[in-house]
Short mmCIF file of C-alpha atoms in Angstrom, two decimals:
data_model
loop_
_atom_site.label_atom_id
_atom_site.label_comp_id
_atom_site.label_asym_id
_atom_site.label_seq_id
_atom_site.Cartn_x
_atom_site.Cartn_y
_atom_site.Cartn_z
CA MET A 45 -0.36 216.21 12.14
CA ASN A 46 -0.44 212.54 13.12
CA ILE A 47 -4.03 211.33 12.72
CA TRP A 48 -3.27 208.14 14.67
CA ARG A 49 -2.53 209.87 17.99
CA HIS A 50 -4.73 209.42 21.05
CA THR A 51 -8.19 210.91 20.78
CA ALA A 52 -10.92 211.59 23.29
CA GLY A 53 -12.59 208.45 24.58
CA ARG A 54 -9.61 206.18 23.94
CA GLU A 55 -7.64 205.26 27.03
CA SER A 56 -3.97 204.43 26.69
CA LEU A 57 -2.50 202.03 29.23
CA TYR A 58 0.88 203.79 29.28
CA ARG A 59 -0.43 205.60 32.36
CA PRO A 60 -1.96 202.68 34.28
CA SER A 61 -5.35 203.15 35.91
CA ILE A 62 -6.20 201.60 39.28
CA ARG A 63 -7.48 198.53 37.45
CA SER A 64 -4.24 198.17 35.50
CA ALA A 65 -1.73 199.21 38.19
CA ALA A 66 1.57 197.56 37.33
CA ARG A 67 3.14 194.89 39.50
CA MET A 68 6.07 192.52 39.08
CA PRO A 69 4.88 189.22 37.57
CA ASP A 70 5.31 185.80 39.15
CA CYS A 71 7.05 184.28 36.14
CA ALA A 72 7.68 180.93 37.82
CA HIS A 73 3.93 180.30 38.07
CA CYS A 74 2.84 182.02 34.88
CA PRO A 75 -0.03 180.11 33.20
CA VAL A 76 1.55 180.56 29.74
CA ARG A 77 5.20 180.12 30.70
CA ASP A 78 5.72 176.95 28.64
CA HIS A 79 4.47 178.48 25.38
CA SER A 80 5.40 182.13 25.74
CA LEU A 81 8.47 184.34 25.58
CA CYS A 82 9.92 182.75 28.73
CA ALA A 83 9.74 179.14 27.52
CA GLY A 84 12.94 177.25 28.25
CA MET A 85 14.34 179.77 30.71
CA GLU A 86 15.76 178.75 34.08
CA ALA A 87 14.44 179.98 37.44
CA GLY A 88 17.24 182.48 37.98
CA GLN A 89 16.78 183.88 34.49
CA LEU A 90 13.04 184.26 35.05
CA ILE A 91 13.72 186.38 38.12
CA ARG A 92 15.85 188.73 36.03
CA VAL A 93 13.09 188.99 33.43
CA ALA A 94 10.45 189.60 36.11
CA GLU A 95 12.49 192.46 37.56
CA LYS A 96 12.24 194.25 34.21
CA THR A 97 8.60 193.38 33.49
CA ASP A 98 5.26 194.90 34.51
CA GLN A 99 2.12 192.79 34.87
CA LEU A 100 -1.05 194.72 34.06
CA GLU A 101 -4.75 194.27 33.42
CA ALA A 102 -7.20 195.78 30.95
CA THR A 103 -10.94 195.72 30.41
CA PRO A 104 -12.71 195.12 27.09
CA GLY A 105 -12.21 198.00 24.69
CA GLN A 106 -9.08 199.40 26.34
CA ALA A 107 -6.08 199.95 24.08
CA LEU A 108 -2.63 198.69 25.00
CA PHE A 109 -1.23 201.04 22.37
CA PHE A 110 -2.40 202.99 19.36
CA GLU A 111 -1.29 202.88 15.76
CA GLY A 112 1.49 205.43 15.25
CA ASP A 113 2.55 205.57 18.91
CA PRO A 114 6.30 205.20 19.57
CA ALA A 115 7.07 201.46 19.73
CA ARG A 116 8.53 201.34 23.23
CA HIS A 117 7.25 198.04 24.60
CA PHE A 118 6.78 194.36 23.93
CA PHE A 119 3.76 192.53 25.33
CA THR A 120 2.84 188.96 26.28
CA ILE A 121 -0.76 187.91 26.94
CA ARG A 122 -1.22 185.91 30.15
CA ARG A 123 -5.00 185.58 29.81
CA GLY A 124 -7.51 186.99 27.36
CA VAL A 125 -7.92 188.05 23.75
CA VAL A 126 -6.61 191.12 21.90
CA ARG A 127 -7.67 192.39 18.49
CA VAL A 128 -5.19 194.14 16.22
CA VAL A 129 -6.71 196.98 14.20
CA ARG A 130 -5.44 199.12 11.32
CA SER A 131 -7.02 202.50 10.59
CA PHE A 132 -7.55 204.41 7.36
CA PRO A 133 -7.61 208.17 6.72
CA ASP A 134 -11.35 208.08 5.97
CA GLY A 135 -12.09 206.69 9.45
CA ARG A 136 -12.58 203.04 8.52
CA ARG A 137 -10.97 200.33 10.65
CA SER A 138 -9.84 196.85 9.68
CA VAL A 139 -9.26 193.96 12.08
CA VAL A 140 -6.03 192.32 10.95
CA GLY A 141 -5.48 189.82 13.75
CA PHE A 142 -6.47 188.31 17.07
CA LEU A 143 -3.96 187.50 19.80
CA HIS A 144 -4.40 184.92 22.56
CA ASP A 145 -2.80 183.47 25.69
CA GLY A 146 0.99 183.33 25.33
CA ASP A 147 1.18 185.51 22.22
CA PHE A 148 4.11 187.95 22.04
CA PHE A 149 3.79 191.22 20.14
CA GLY A 150 4.56 194.93 20.18
CA GLY A 151 7.46 197.17 19.24
CA GLY A 152 11.01 196.67 18.10
CA PHE A 153 12.13 194.64 15.09
CA GLY A 154 13.36 197.89 13.54
CA GLN A 155 10.00 199.66 13.88
CA SER A 156 9.93 203.13 15.41
CA ALA A 157 6.12 203.18 15.71
CA TYR A 158 3.40 200.61 16.27
CA PRO A 159 1.88 199.67 12.89
CA ALA A 160 -1.56 198.99 14.38
CA THR A 161 -3.72 199.45 17.47
CA ALA A 162 -4.05 196.63 20.02
CA GLU A 163 -7.33 196.50 21.97
CA ALA A 164 -8.59 194.14 24.66
CA VAL A 165 -11.54 192.03 23.51
CA THR A 166 -12.00 190.38 26.91
CA ASP A 167 -10.77 191.05 30.41
CA LEU A 168 -7.04 190.90 29.90
CA GLU A 169 -3.94 190.08 31.92
CA TYR A 170 -0.66 190.81 30.20
CA CYS A 171 3.02 191.52 30.75
CA ARG A 172 4.89 194.50 29.35
CA ILE A 173 8.63 195.07 28.98
CA THR A 174 10.50 197.89 27.29
CA VAL A 175 12.19 197.22 23.98
CA ARG A 176 15.54 198.24 25.46
CA ASP A 177 15.24 195.93 28.47
CA LEU A 178 14.23 192.96 26.33
CA GLU A 179 17.09 193.55 23.91
CA GLU A 180 19.57 193.66 26.81
CA LEU A 181 18.14 190.49 28.40
CA ALA A 182 18.16 188.69 25.04
CA GLN A 183 21.87 189.43 24.71
CA GLU A 184 22.44 188.09 28.22
CA PHE A 185 20.33 184.91 27.85
CA PRO A 186 20.67 182.93 24.58
CA ALA A 187 17.46 180.97 25.29
CA LEU A 188 15.51 184.22 25.42
CA HIS A 189 17.17 185.46 22.24
CA ARG A 190 16.12 182.29 20.42
CA GLN A 191 12.57 182.55 21.71
CA VAL A 192 12.25 186.18 20.63
CA ALA A 193 13.40 185.24 17.12
CA SER A 194 11.06 182.24 17.01
CA MET A 195 8.00 184.18 18.16
CA ALA A 196 8.75 187.04 15.76
CA SER A 197 8.84 184.46 12.99
CA ASP A 198 5.50 183.08 14.20
CA ARG A 199 3.94 186.54 13.91
CA LEU A 200 5.23 186.83 10.34
CA HIS A 201 3.79 183.43 9.43
CA ALA A 202 0.45 184.41 10.99
CA ALA A 203 0.37 187.57 8.87
CA ASN A 204 1.12 185.55 5.74
CA ASP A 205 -1.59 183.02 6.62
CA HIS A 206 -4.08 185.86 6.94
CA ILE A 207 -3.14 187.15 3.49
CA VAL A 208 -3.71 183.67 2.05
CA LEU A 209 -7.02 183.38 3.88
CA LEU A 210 -8.25 186.67 2.43
CA SER A 211 -7.04 186.09 -1.11
CA ARG A 212 -7.71 182.40 -1.78
CA LYS A 213 -10.55 181.11 0.37
CA THR A 214 -14.29 181.20 -0.24
CA ALA A 215 -16.67 182.16 2.56
CA ILE A 216 -17.12 178.60 3.81
CA GLU A 217 -13.37 178.01 3.69
CA LYS A 218 -12.64 181.23 5.54
CA VAL A 219 -15.08 180.52 8.35
CA ALA A 220 -13.99 176.87 8.65
CA ALA A 221 -10.32 177.88 8.76
CA PHE A 222 -11.08 180.52 11.40
CA LEU A 223 -12.91 177.98 13.56
CA LEU A 224 -10.04 175.51 13.28
CA ALA A 225 -7.53 178.20 14.23
CA SER A 226 -9.71 179.27 17.17
CA ALA A 227 -9.80 175.70 18.48
CA GLU A 228 -6.02 175.52 18.17
CA TRP A 229 -5.58 178.85 19.96
CA VAL A 230 -7.50 177.68 23.03
CA GLY A 231 -6.17 174.12 22.85
CA ASP A 232 -9.64 172.61 23.15
CA LYS A 233 -10.79 170.04 20.60
CA GLY A 234 -14.27 169.81 22.07
CA GLN A 235 -15.71 173.30 22.36
CA PHE A 236 -14.38 176.82 22.62
CA ASP A 237 -15.51 180.41 22.96
CA LEU A 238 -15.44 183.14 20.31
CA PRO A 239 -15.48 186.25 22.53
CA MET A 240 -15.05 188.70 19.66
CA ALA A 241 -18.03 190.37 17.99
CA ARG A 242 -19.36 188.88 14.77
CA SER A 243 -18.53 192.19 13.10
CA ASP A 244 -14.87 191.74 14.10
CA ILE A 245 -14.85 188.20 12.72
CA ALA A 246 -16.42 189.39 9.47
CA ASP A 247 -13.89 192.21 9.17
CA TYR A 248 -10.99 189.85 9.84
CA LEU A 249 -12.23 187.39 7.21
CA GLY A 250 -13.03 190.03 4.60
CA LEU A 251 -16.73 189.12 4.64
CA THR A 252 -19.98 190.82 5.57
CA ILE A 253 -21.68 190.06 8.88
CA GLU A 254 -24.58 188.56 6.93
CA THR A 255 -22.25 186.17 5.08
CA VAL A 256 -20.63 185.05 8.33
CA SER A 257 -24.04 184.43 9.90
CA ARG A 258 -25.29 182.57 6.82
CA THR A 259 -22.15 180.43 6.71
CA MET A 260 -22.35 179.57 10.41
CA THR A 261 -26.00 178.58 9.91
CA ARG A 262 -24.98 176.35 7.02
CA LEU A 263 -22.37 174.63 9.20
CA ILE A 264 -24.98 174.12 11.91
CA ASP A 265 -27.57 172.76 9.46
CA ASN A 266 -24.98 170.33 8.09
CA GLN A 267 -24.15 169.22 11.66
CA VAL A 268 -20.53 170.31 11.37
CA ILE A 269 -20.79 172.56 14.42
CA ALA A 270 -23.27 173.51 17.12
CA LEU A 271 -23.64 176.75 19.07
CA PRO A 272 -24.65 176.00 22.69
CA THR A 273 -24.51 179.79 23.26
CA PRO A 274 -24.00 182.65 20.78
CA GLN A 275 -20.29 182.78 21.66
CA ARG A 276 -19.56 179.09 22.25
CA VAL A 277 -18.78 176.67 19.43
CA ARG A 278 -18.90 172.88 19.65
CA VAL A 279 -17.36 171.00 16.74
CA LEU A 280 -19.39 167.93 15.80
CA ASP A 281 -17.49 166.79 12.70
CA TRP A 282 -13.77 167.57 12.73
CA SER A 283 -13.14 165.70 9.49
CA GLU A 284 -15.67 167.76 7.56
CA LEU A 285 -14.49 171.02 9.12
CA ASN A 286 -10.91 170.23 8.05
CA THR A 287 -12.10 169.39 4.54
CA LEU A 288 -14.05 172.64 4.24
CA ALA A 289 -11.04 174.67 5.38
CA LYS A 290 -8.80 173.45 2.57
CA PRO A 291 -8.23 176.22 0.00
CA GLU A 292 -8.15 173.74 -2.89
CA ALA A 293 -11.65 172.48 -2.12
CA ASP A 294 -14.40 173.49 -4.53
CA HIS A 295 -16.96 175.55 -2.63
CA THR A 296 -19.07 178.18 -4.32
CA ASP A 297 -20.69 180.05 -1.42
CA ARG A 298 -18.86 183.40 -1.42
#
């Protein structure tokens, strides 16, 4: 018996609902075209990709796929945030990543099943293409082949960075590094939103919710950041935030 199969209360998007009814994407005007799978492709090539691609939507909490499902599709986020979750036999879950606008992820790369569950954190717009169709298009268009390889490498580097973050950084370093990465994800050096729950952030960083809250308060008290709203962060001192995020720095708050 596969314990990772669909269970009651979890909605798979393989059978689109009215909200997520598939349509062909307008690749030429895609908001993430320049930093997504289709970067560097010509107009005629984009049309070929669009013909093989579905554009869908999801609401917070909906799963794009579940851990253990057959890995049949690749996905690109047009707008929104996705959390990647691994499950354990005793029912515990672990957040192992967050994905943002332009990120490419899903099946293939020699995997027969998805290694984790992908869930929408926010309202989500995304594109979906079958593994077979993408492989055929990548053989036809060298630019697409190169981009697939590059973005697969990016995912591997992100996984390695997460391992380093969990194993080497103290609490203050983990939170500072997460805030820096979040600013980079949204491309805003002034202020940015953290739409995920504090419990998800704590899980991702390998900390307790209390430690995350205490560390954020410390950063606020030291005027490194401000929180105009519970989910919006304004960085007041980029130099100090960068210093705190360095793993070689000597910080004792764990």
